[in-house]
Amino acid sequence: MIRVVVVVVVVFLVVSLTTFQVSFGDGSQLQNNNKKQTKSTAADGSRFSSVVFPVTGNVYPNGYYYVTLNIGRPPKPYFLDIDSGSDLTWLQCDAPCTKCSPAPHTLYKPSKDRVTCNDPLCATLPWPENKACETPDEQCDYEVEYADRGSSIGVLVKDLFPLRFTNGSIFGPHLIFGCGYNQEVPNSVHPPYTDGVLGLVYGKSTIVSQLHELGLTRNVLGHCLSGKGGGFLFIGDDLLPSSGVVWMPMLHNALEKNYAIGPAELLYANKATDVKDLLVVFDSGSTYSYFNSDVYNATLSMIKKDLSGKQLENAVEDQTLPVCWKGAKPFKSFHDVKSYFKPIILNFKKAKNAQLQLPPEAYLIITEHGNVCLGILNGTEVGLENHNILGDISLQDKIVIYDNENQQIGWATANCERILNLDRDYTEGLSQAHESEDILQPHSLAIHSLKKEDL
């Protein structure tokens, strides 16, 4: 997770569930309210479903994308930064808080349902050096650190997550997440912040894995981030396109969790370069993309060579990003700059016809000054060592799928302003929820609490 130059315009995207029909099963199977049957079937014959969340935000000027989750009893809305580069979901928390950042909502106040050291999920997370588990009934503390030197220290808790599924049911599983009472925020991030992070990389602690273990969804997730702002995030496989998806196997590293693929060679303007055997990580928690020094310098050199003789000059006065150019007059849209820049292509050698196309708008931004800046940064300079990361800028206008069950990552060009493969009633319901300013009240939803054995 890396964030740079974040200036958030807080938009209340509160998901109101007051108009939805409510139906609950036995904790492992959702009931269908006259909706289409989902296509996924569990081993025991029960039906999996999916959850879809509208996304708010953009690459520039906001700096990130987030979803709204209702959590607790009564449920309250919280903005969570969607991060496919980390696994733990956490909220800033009044436990009490020793160091919390300004946030769009009141700090989450934990219930008494804390996770103890004997819970299997506790062993999957890093413990603070001075708070390692010594006895099984102690509370489970955690500490997570991010590549941008941000961090969160807290305790694991369990609380209610009312969710509306694509088969029309609303279900209230109790899920485990972090109650963060001590946060370090990097200097590059500016208020107002989100309330926390929605960790999405594979691992037992993720919300995705917990929903799958409860028999509610497939262990699949994806996002579609619109270059115009907004988009959607989904858990489950109901939204997978029936064709046109490029699939690559996930690569695993025993020392770190990330969604990585490769190797790939880098092309610019459909011409081969000296960049070979490139491994890339998909990270929706990073605003921009990062290449290691060698790849970054090679890429920048190719772009500058191609710009030679064209009417662009270095815009050293624009400090938005390290490398910016200006034209004879301010640029207003990507239509104005497409004649100057060519697509970057990642060509995956071990798969037939597997390419990831990055058109100019997937690696450039147009600043408020009317200049165009390179949205690929030198990762080695910010401590990423040899990693190559595709951040939000390069993931825009694509549906990106992380299929943890089949250990593969897929992508396809998509209109991220329209939710795919859902029946009309559900998408209209999401639209109404997106536009609503009502906050879910306890009387508006009959919450079903999972039995202890279901957890």
Coordinates of N, CA and C in Angstrom, one line a residue, residues 111-316:
S111 N -17.0 -3.3 20.6 CA -17.9 -4.0 21.5 C -16.9 -4.8 22.4
K112 N -17.5 -5.6 23.3 CA -16.7 -6.4 24.2 C -16.2 -7.7 23.5
D113 N -16.6 -7.9 22.3 CA -16.3 -9.1 21.5 C -14.9 -9.0 20.9
R114 N -13.9 -9.2 21.8 CA -12.5 -9.1 21.3 C -12.0 -10.5 21.0
V115 N -11.1 -10.6 20.0 CA -10.5 -11.9 19.6 C -9.3 -12.2 20.5
T116 N -9.3 -13.5 21.0 CA -8.2 -13.9 21.9 C -7.1 -14.6 21.1
C117 N -6.1 -14.9 21.8 CA -4.9 -15.5 21.2 C -5.1 -16.9 20.7
N118 N -6.1 -17.6 21.2 CA -6.4 -19.0 20.7 C -7.2 -19.0 19.4
D119 N -7.6 -17.9 18.9 CA -8.3 -17.9 17.6 C -7.3 -18.1 16.5
P120 N -7.6 -19.0 15.6 CA -6.7 -19.3 14.5 C -6.2 -18.1 13.7
L121 N -7.1 -17.1 13.6 CA -6.7 -15.9 12.8 C -5.6 -15.1 13.4
C122 N -5.6 -15.2 14.8 CA -4.6 -14.4 15.5 C -3.2 -14.8 15.1
A123 N -3.0 -16.1 14.8 CA -1.6 -16.6 14.5 C -1.2 -16.2 13.1
T124 N -2.2 -15.7 12.2 CA -1.8 -15.4 10.9 C -1.3 -13.9 10.7
L125 N -1.4 -13.2 11.8 CA -1.0 -11.8 11.7 C 0.3 -11.5 12.5
P126 N 1.0 -10.4 12.1 CA 2.2 -10.0 12.9 C 1.8 -9.4 14.2
W127 N 2.4 -9.8 15.3 CA 2.2 -9.2 16.6 C 3.2 -8.1 16.9
P128 N 2.8 -7.1 17.7 CA 3.7 -6.1 18.2 C 4.8 -6.8 19.0
E129 N 6.0 -6.3 18.9 CA 7.2 -6.9 19.5 C 7.0 -7.0 21.0
N130 N 6.3 -6.0 21.6 CA 6.2 -6.0 23.1 C 4.8 -6.6 23.6
K131 N 4.1 -7.2 22.6 CA 2.7 -7.7 23.0 C 2.5 -9.0 22.4
A132 N 3.4 -9.9 22.4 CA 3.2 -11.2 21.8 C 2.3 -12.0 22.7
C133 N 1.5 -12.9 22.1 CA 0.6 -13.8 22.9 C 1.4 -14.7 23.8
E134 N 1.0 -14.7 25.1 CA 1.6 -15.6 26.1 C 0.7 -16.6 26.6
T135 N -0.6 -16.3 26.7 CA -1.6 -17.2 27.2 C -2.8 -17.2 26.2
P136 N -3.5 -18.3 26.0 CA -4.6 -18.4 25.0 C -5.7 -17.4 25.2
D137 N -6.0 -17.0 26.4 CA -7.2 -16.1 26.6 C -6.8 -14.6 26.6
E138 N -5.6 -14.3 26.3 CA -5.2 -12.9 26.1 C -5.8 -12.3 24.9
Q139 N -6.0 -11.0 24.8 CA -6.5 -10.4 23.6 C -5.4 -10.5 22.5
C140 N -5.8 -10.6 21.3 CA -4.9 -10.7 20.2 C -4.5 -9.3 19.6
D141 N -3.3 -8.9 19.8 CA -2.8 -7.6 19.3 C -2.2 -7.8 18.0
Y142 N -2.1 -6.7 17.2 CA -1.5 -6.8 15.8 C -0.7 -5.5 15.6
E143 N 0.2 -5.6 14.6 CA 0.9 -4.4 14.1 C 1.2 -4.7 12.7
V144 N 0.7 -3.7 11.8 CA 0.9 -3.8 10.4 C 1.7 -2.6 9.9
E145 N 2.6 -2.8 9.0 CA 3.4 -1.7 8.5 C 3.3 -1.7 7.0
Y146 N 3.3 -0.5 6.4 CA 3.1 -0.4 4.9 C 4.4 0.1 4.3
A147 N 4.5 0.0 3.0 CA 5.7 0.4 2.3 C 6.0 1.8 2.4
D148 N 4.9 2.6 2.5 CA 5.1 4.1 2.6 C 5.4 4.6 4.0
R149 N 5.7 3.6 4.9 CA 6.1 3.8 6.3 C 4.9 4.2 7.2
G150 N 3.7 4.0 6.7 CA 2.5 4.1 7.5 C 2.3 2.8 8.3
S151 N 1.5 2.9 9.4 CA 1.4 1.7 10.2 C 0.1 1.8 11.0
S152 N -0.3 0.6 11.6 CA -1.4 0.6 12.5 C -1.1 -0.5 13.6
I153 N -1.3 -0.1 14.8 CA -1.2 -1.0 15.9 C -2.6 -1.1 16.6
G154 N -3.0 -2.3 17.0 CA -4.3 -2.4 17.6 C -4.6 -3.8 18.1
V155 N -5.9 -4.0 18.3 CA -6.3 -5.3 18.8 C -7.4 -5.9 17.8
L156 N -7.4 -7.2 17.6 CA -8.5 -7.8 16.8 C -9.8 -7.8 17.6
V157 N -10.9 -7.5 16.8 CA -12.2 -7.5 17.4 C -13.2 -8.2 16.4
K158 N -14.4 -8.4 16.8 CA -15.4 -9.1 16.0 C -16.7 -8.3 16.1
D159 N -17.3 -7.9 15.0 CA -18.5 -7.2 15.0 C -19.4 -7.5 13.8
L160 N -20.6 -6.9 13.8 CA -21.6 -7.2 12.8 C -21.3 -6.4 11.5
F161 N -21.4 -7.1 10.3 CA -21.3 -6.5 9.0 C -22.6 -6.7 8.2
P162 N -23.6 -5.9 8.3 CA -24.8 -6.2 7.4 C -24.4 -6.0 6.0
L163 N -24.7 -7.0 5.1 CA -24.3 -7.0 3.7 C -25.5 -7.4 2.9
R164 N -25.7 -6.7 1.8 CA -26.7 -7.1 0.8 C -26.1 -7.9 -0.3
F165 N -26.6 -9.1 -0.5 CA -26.0 -10.0 -1.5 C -26.8 -9.9 -2.9
T166 N -26.2 -10.4 -3.9 CA -26.8 -10.2 -5.2 C -28.0 -11.1 -5.4
N167 N -28.3 -12.0 -4.5 CA -29.5 -12.8 -4.7 C -30.6 -12.2 -3.9
G168 N -30.4 -10.9 -3.4 CA -31.5 -10.2 -2.7 C -31.5 -10.3 -1.2
S169 N -30.7 -11.2 -0.7 CA -30.7 -11.4 0.8 C -29.8 -10.4 1.5
I170 N -30.2 -10.1 2.7 CA -29.3 -9.3 3.6 C -28.9 -10.2 4.7
F171 N -27.6 -10.2 5.0 CA -27.1 -11.1 6.0 C -26.1 -10.3 6.9
G172 N -26.1 -10.7 8.2 CA -25.2 -10.0 9.1 C -24.2 -10.8 9.8
P173 N -23.2 -11.3 9.0 CA -22.1 -12.1 9.7 C -21.3 -11.2 10.7
H174 N -20.8 -11.9 11.7 CA -19.8 -11.3 12.6 C -18.4 -11.6 12.0
L175 N -17.7 -10.6 11.7 CA -16.4 -10.7 11.0 C -15.3 -10.1 11.9
I176 N -14.1 -10.6 11.7 CA -12.9 -10.2 12.5 C -12.2 -9.1 11.7
F177 N -11.8 -8.0 12.5 CA -11.0 -7.0 11.8 C -10.2 -6.3 12.9
G178 N -9.4 -5.3 12.5 CA -8.5 -4.6 13.5 C -9.1 -3.4 14.0
C179 N -9.0 -3.2 15.3 CA -9.4 -2.0 16.0 C -8.1 -1.2 16.3
G180 N -7.7 -0.3 15.4 CA -6.5 0.4 15.4 C -6.5 1.6 16.4
Y181 N -5.6 1.6 17.4 CA -5.6 2.7 18.3 C -4.3 3.5 18.3
N182 N -3.4 3.1 17.3 CA -2.2 3.8 17.2 C -1.7 3.8 15.7
Q183 N -1.9 4.9 15.0 CA -1.6 4.9 13.6 C -0.5 5.9 13.3
E184 N 0.4 5.5 12.4 CA 1.4 6.4 11.8 C 1.0 6.7 10.3
V185 N 0.8 8.0 10.0 CA 0.4 8.4 8.7 C 1.6 9.0 8.0
P186 N 2.0 8.6 6.8 CA 3.1 9.2 6.1 C 2.9 10.7 5.7
N187 N 4.0 11.4 5.6 CA 3.8 12.9 5.3 C 3.2 13.2 4.0
S188 N 3.2 12.2 3.1 CA 2.6 12.4 1.8 C 1.1 12.4 1.8
V189 N 0.5 12.0 2.9 CA -1.0 11.8 3.0 C -1.5 13.1 3.7
H190 N -2.6 13.7 3.2 CA -3.1 14.9 3.8 C -4.6 14.7 4.1
P191 N -5.1 15.3 5.2 CA -6.5 15.1 5.6 C -7.5 15.7 4.6
P192 N -8.8 15.3 4.6 CA -9.3 14.3 5.6 C -9.0 12.9 5.1
Y193 N -8.7 12.0 6.1 CA -8.4 10.6 5.7 C -9.6 9.8 5.7
T194 N -9.4 8.5 5.3 CA -10.5 7.5 5.4 C -10.5 7.1 6.9
D195 N -11.5 6.2 7.2 CA -11.6 5.7 8.6 C -10.7 4.5 8.8
G196 N -10.2 3.9 7.7 CA -9.4 2.7 7.8 C -9.0 2.1 6.5
V197 N -8.7 0.8 6.5 CA -8.2 0.1 5.3 C -9.0 -1.2 5.2
L198 N -9.4 -1.5 3.9 CA -10.0 -2.8 3.6 C -9.0 -3.6 2.9
G199 N -8.3 -4.5 3.7 CA -7.3 -5.4 3.2 C -7.9 -6.5 2.3
L200 N -7.3 -6.7 1.1 CA -7.9 -7.6 0.2 C -6.9 -8.7 -0.4
V201 N -5.7 -8.6 0.0 CA -4.7 -9.6 -0.5 C -5.1 -11.0 0.2
Y202 N -4.7 -12.1 -0.5 CA -5.1 -13.4 0.0 C -4.6 -13.6 1.4
G203 N -5.3 -14.3 2.2 CA -4.9 -14.6 3.6 C -6.2 -14.9 4.4
K204 N -6.1 -15.7 5.5 CA -7.2 -16.1 6.3 C -7.9 -14.9 7.0
S205 N -7.1 -13.8 7.2 CA -7.7 -12.7 8.0 C -8.5 -11.8 7.2
T206 N -8.5 -11.9 5.8 CA -9.3 -10.9 5.0 C -10.8 -11.1 5.2
I207 N -11.5 -10.1 4.9 CA -13.0 -10.2 4.9 C -13.4 -11.2 3.9
V208 N -12.7 -11.2 2.7 CA -13.1 -12.1 1.6 C -13.0 -13.5 2.1
S209 N -11.9 -13.9 2.7 CA -11.7 -15.2 3.2 C -12.7 -15.6 4.2
Q210 N -13.0 -14.7 5.1 CA -14.0 -15.0 6.2 C -15.4 -15.2 5.6
L211 N -15.8 -14.5 4.6 CA -17.1 -14.7 4.0 C -17.1 -16.0 3.3
H212 N -16.0 -16.4 2.7 CA -15.9 -17.7 2.0 C -16.0 -18.8 3.0
E213 N -15.3 -18.7 4.1 CA -15.3 -19.8 5.2 C -16.7 -20.0 5.8
L214 N -17.5 -18.9 5.8 CA -18.9 -19.0 6.2 C -19.8 -19.5 5.2
G215 N -19.3 -19.8 4.0 CA -20.1 -20.4 2.9 C -21.0 -19.4 2.2
L216 N -20.6 -18.1 2.3 CA -21.4 -17.0 1.7 C -21.0 -16.6 0.3
T217 N -19.7 -16.6 0.0 CA -19.2 -16.2 -1.3 C -18.1 -17.1 -1.7
R218 N -17.8 -17.1 -3.0 CA -16.6 -17.7 -3.5 C -15.4 -16.8 -3.0
N219 N -14.2 -17.4 -2.9 CA -13.0 -16.7 -2.6 C -12.4 -16.0 -3.8
V220 N -13.2 -15.1 -4.3 CA -12.9 -14.3 -5.5 C -13.3 -12.9 -5.2
L221 N -12.5 -12.0 -5.7 CA -12.8 -10.5 -5.6 C -12.4 -9.8 -6.8
G222 N -12.8 -8.6 -7.0 CA -12.4 -7.8 -8.1 C -12.8 -6.4 -7.9
H223 N -12.2 -5.5 -8.8 CA -12.6 -4.1 -8.8 C -12.6 -3.6 -10.2
C224 N -13.3 -2.5 -10.3 CA -13.4 -1.8 -11.6 C -13.3 -0.3 -11.3
L225 N -12.2 0.3 -11.5 CA -12.0 1.7 -11.1 C -12.1 2.6 -12.3
S226 N -13.0 3.5 -12.3 CA -13.3 4.4 -13.4 C -12.2 5.5 -13.5
G227 N -11.7 5.8 -14.7 CA -10.8 6.9 -14.9 C -11.5 8.2 -14.7
K228 N -12.9 8.2 -14.7 CA -13.7 9.4 -14.4 C -14.0 9.6 -13.0
G229 N -13.6 8.6 -12.2 CA -13.9 8.6 -10.7 C -15.0 7.6 -10.5
G230 N -14.9 7.0 -9.3 CA -15.9 6.0 -8.9 C -15.6 4.6 -9.4
G231 N -16.6 3.7 -9.5 CA -16.4 2.4 -9.9 C -17.1 1.4 -9.0
F232 N -16.7 0.2 -8.9 CA -17.3 -0.8 -8.0 C -16.3 -1.9 -7.6
L233 N -16.5 -2.4 -6.4 CA -15.7 -3.5 -5.9 C -16.7 -4.7 -5.6
F234 N -16.2 -5.9 -5.9 CA -17.1 -7.1 -5.7 C -16.4 -8.2 -5.0
I235 N -17.1 -9.0 -4.2 CA -16.6 -10.2 -3.5 C -17.6 -11.3 -4.0
G236 N -17.0 -12.4 -4.5 CA -17.8 -13.4 -5.1 C -17.6 -13.4 -6.6
D237 N -18.2 -14.4 -7.3 CA -17.9 -14.5 -8.8 C -19.1 -14.2 -9.7
D238 N -20.2 -13.6 -9.2 CA -21.3 -13.3 -10.0 C -21.0 -12.2 -11.1
L239 N -20.0 -11.4 -10.9 CA -19.8 -10.4 -11.9 C -18.7 -10.7 -12.9
L240 N -18.2 -11.9 -12.9 CA -17.1 -12.2 -13.8 C -17.6 -12.2 -15.3
P241 N -16.9 -11.5 -16.2 CA -17.3 -11.5 -17.6 C -17.3 -12.9 -18.1
S242 N -18.2 -13.2 -19.1 CA -18.2 -14.5 -19.7 C -17.1 -14.8 -20.7
S243 N -16.5 -13.7 -21.2 CA -15.4 -13.8 -22.2 C -14.6 -12.6 -22.1
G244 N -13.4 -12.6 -22.8 CA -12.6 -11.5 -23.0 C -11.6 -11.2 -21.8
V245 N -11.6 -12.1 -20.8 CA -10.7 -11.9 -19.7 C -9.3 -12.6 -20.0
V246 N -8.2 -11.8 -19.8 CA -6.9 -12.4 -19.9 C -6.5 -12.9 -18.5
W247 N -6.2 -14.2 -18.4 CA -5.8 -14.8 -17.1 C -4.3 -15.2 -17.0
M248 N -3.8 -14.9 -15.9 CA -2.4 -15.3 -15.6 C -2.3 -15.9 -14.2
P249 N -1.5 -17.0 -14.0 CA -1.4 -17.6 -12.7 C -0.7 -16.6 -11.7
M250 N -1.2 -16.7 -10.5 CA -0.6 -15.9 -9.4 C 0.8 -16.5 -9.1
L251 N 1.7 -15.6 -8.7 CA 3.0 -16.0 -8.2 C 3.1 -15.8 -6.7
H252 N 3.7 -16.7 -6.0 CA 3.7 -16.6 -4.6 C 5.1 -16.5 -4.0
N253 N 5.2 -15.7 -3.0 CA 6.5 -15.5 -2.3 C 6.3 -15.9 -0.9
A254 N 7.1 -16.8 -0.3 CA 6.9 -17.2 1.1 C 7.1 -16.1 2.1
L255 N 7.8 -15.0 1.6 CA 8.2 -14.0 2.6 C 7.2 -12.8 2.6
E256 N 6.3 -12.7 1.6 CA 5.4 -11.6 1.6 C 4.2 -12.0 0.8
K257 N 3.0 -11.3 1.2 CA 1.8 -11.6 0.5 C 1.5 -10.4 -0.5
N258 N 1.3 -10.8 -1.8 CA 0.9 -9.8 -2.8 C 0.3 -10.6 -4.0
Y259 N -0.4 -9.8 -4.8 CA -0.9 -10.4 -6.0 C 0.0 -10.1 -7.1
A260 N 0.9 -11.0 -7.5 CA 2.0 -10.9 -8.4 C 1.8 -11.8 -9.6
I261 N 2.2 -11.3 -10.8 CA 2.2 -12.1 -12.0 C 3.5 -11.8 -12.8
G262 N 3.8 -12.7 -13.7 CA 5.0 -12.5 -14.6 C 5.5 -13.8 -15.0
P263 N 6.7 -13.9 -15.7 CA 7.5 -12.7 -16.1 C 6.9 -12.0 -17.4
A264 N 7.2 -10.8 -17.6 CA 6.8 -10.0 -18.8 C 7.9 -9.2 -19.4
E265 N 7.8 -8.9 -20.6 CA 8.7 -8.0 -21.3 C 7.9 -6.7 -21.5
L266 N 8.6 -5.6 -21.5 CA 7.9 -4.3 -21.6 C 8.1 -3.8 -23.0
L267 N 7.0 -3.4 -23.6 CA 7.0 -2.8 -25.0 C 6.6 -1.3 -24.9
Y268 N 7.1 -0.5 -25.7 CA 6.7 0.9 -25.8 C 6.4 1.2 -27.3
A269 N 5.2 1.7 -27.6 CA 4.8 1.9 -28.9 C 4.9 0.7 -29.8
N270 N 4.6 -0.5 -29.2 CA 4.6 -1.8 -29.8 C 6.1 -2.2 -30.2
K271 N 7.1 -1.5 -29.7 CA 8.4 -1.9 -30.0 C 9.1 -2.5 -28.8
A272 N 9.9 -3.6 -29.0 CA 10.5 -4.3 -27.9 C 11.6 -3.4 -27.3
T273 N 11.8 -3.6 -26.0 CA 12.8 -2.9 -25.2 C 13.7 -3.9 -24.6
D274 N 14.7 -3.3 -23.8 CA 15.6 -4.2 -23.1 C 15.0 -4.7 -21.7
V275 N 13.8 -4.3 -21.4 CA 13.2 -4.7 -20.2 C 12.6 -6.1 -20.3
K276 N 13.2 -7.1 -19.7 CA 12.7 -8.5 -19.8 C 12.4 -9.0 -18.4
D277 N 11.7 -10.2 -18.3 CA 11.5 -10.9 -17.1 C 11.0 -10.0 -15.9
L278 N 10.1 -9.2 -16.2 CA 9.5 -8.3 -15.2 C 8.4 -9.0 -14.4
L279 N 8.5 -8.9 -13.1 CA 7.4 -9.4 -12.2 C 6.7 -8.1 -11.7
V280 N 5.3 -8.2 -11.8 CA 4.6 -7.0 -11.4 C 3.5 -7.4 -10.3
V281 N 3.3 -6.5 -9.4 CA 2.3 -6.6 -8.3 C 1.1 -5.7 -8.6
F282 N -0.1 -6.2 -8.4 CA -1.3 -5.4 -8.5 C -1.6 -4.9 -7.1
D283 N -1.7 -3.6 -7.0 CA -1.9 -3.0 -5.6 C -2.8 -1.8 -5.7
S284 N -4.1 -2.0 -5.4 CA -5.1 -0.9 -5.4 C -4.9 0.0 -4.3
G285 N -4.0 -0.3 -3.3 CA -3.7 0.6 -2.3 C -2.6 1.6 -2.6
S286 N -2.1 1.6 -3.9 CA -1.1 2.5 -4.3 C -1.7 3.4 -5.4
T287 N -1.6 4.7 -5.2 CA -2.2 5.7 -6.2 C -1.5 5.5 -7.5
Y288 N -0.2 5.5 -7.5 CA 0.6 5.5 -8.8 C 1.3 4.2 -8.9
S289 N 1.9 4.0 -10.1 CA 2.7 2.8 -10.3 C 4.1 3.0 -10.0
Y290 N 4.8 2.0 -9.7 CA 6.3 2.1 -9.3 C 7.1 1.0 -10.0
F291 N 8.1 1.4 -10.7 CA 9.1 0.5 -11.2 C 10.4 0.6 -10.5
N292 N 11.1 -0.5 -10.4 CA 12.5 -0.4 -9.8 C 13.3 0.5 -10.7
S293 N 14.5 0.9 -10.1 CA 15.3 2.0 -10.8 C 15.6 1.6 -12.2
D294 N 16.1 0.4 -12.5 CA 16.5 0.0 -13.8 C 15.3 0.1 -14.8
V295 N 14.2 -0.5 -14.4 CA 13.0 -0.4 -15.3 C 12.5 1.0 -15.4
Y296 N 12.4 1.7 -14.3 CA 12.0 3.1 -14.4 C 12.8 4.0 -15.3
N297 N 14.1 3.9 -15.2 CA 15.0 4.7 -16.0 C 14.9 4.3 -17.5
A298 N 14.7 3.0 -17.7 CA 14.6 2.5 -19.1 C 13.3 3.1 -19.7
T299 N 12.2 3.0 -18.9 CA 10.9 3.5 -19.4 C 10.9 5.0 -19.6
L300 N 11.5 5.7 -18.7 CA 11.5 7.2 -18.9 C 12.4 7.6 -20.1
S301 N 13.5 6.8 -20.3 CA 14.3 7.1 -21.4 C 13.6 6.9 -22.7
M302 N 12.8 5.8 -22.8 CA 12.1 5.5 -24.0 C 11.0 6.6 -24.3
I303 N 10.4 7.0 -23.3 CA 9.3 8.1 -23.4 C 10.0 9.4 -23.9
K304 N 11.1 9.8 -23.3 CA 11.8 11.0 -23.7 C 12.3 10.9 -25.1
K305 N 12.8 9.8 -25.5 CA 13.3 9.6 -26.8 C 12.2 9.8 -27.8
D306 N 11.0 9.2 -27.5 CA 9.9 9.3 -28.4 C 9.4 10.7 -28.5
L307 N 9.6 11.5 -27.4 CA 9.1 12.9 -27.4 C 10.0 13.8 -28.1
S308 N 11.2 13.4 -28.4 CA 12.2 14.2 -29.1 C 11.6 14.9 -30.3
G309 N 11.8 16.2 -30.4 CA 11.3 16.9 -31.6 C 9.8 17.3 -31.5
K310 N 9.1 16.8 -30.5 CA 7.7 17.2 -30.3 C 7.6 18.5 -29.4
Q311 N 6.5 19.2 -29.5 CA 6.4 20.5 -28.9 C 6.0 20.3 -27.4
L312 N 6.9 19.7 -26.7 CA 6.7 19.6 -25.2 C 8.0 20.0 -24.5
E313 N 7.8 20.6 -23.4 CA 9.0 21.0 -22.6 C 8.8 20.5 -21.2
N314 N 10.0 20.4 -20.5 CA 9.9 20.0 -19.1 C 9.2 21.1 -18.3
A315 N 8.3 20.6 -17.4 CA 7.6 21.6 -16.5 C 8.1 21.5 -15.1
V316 N 9.3 21.9 -14.9 CA 10.0 21.8 -13.7 C 9.3 22.5 -12.5

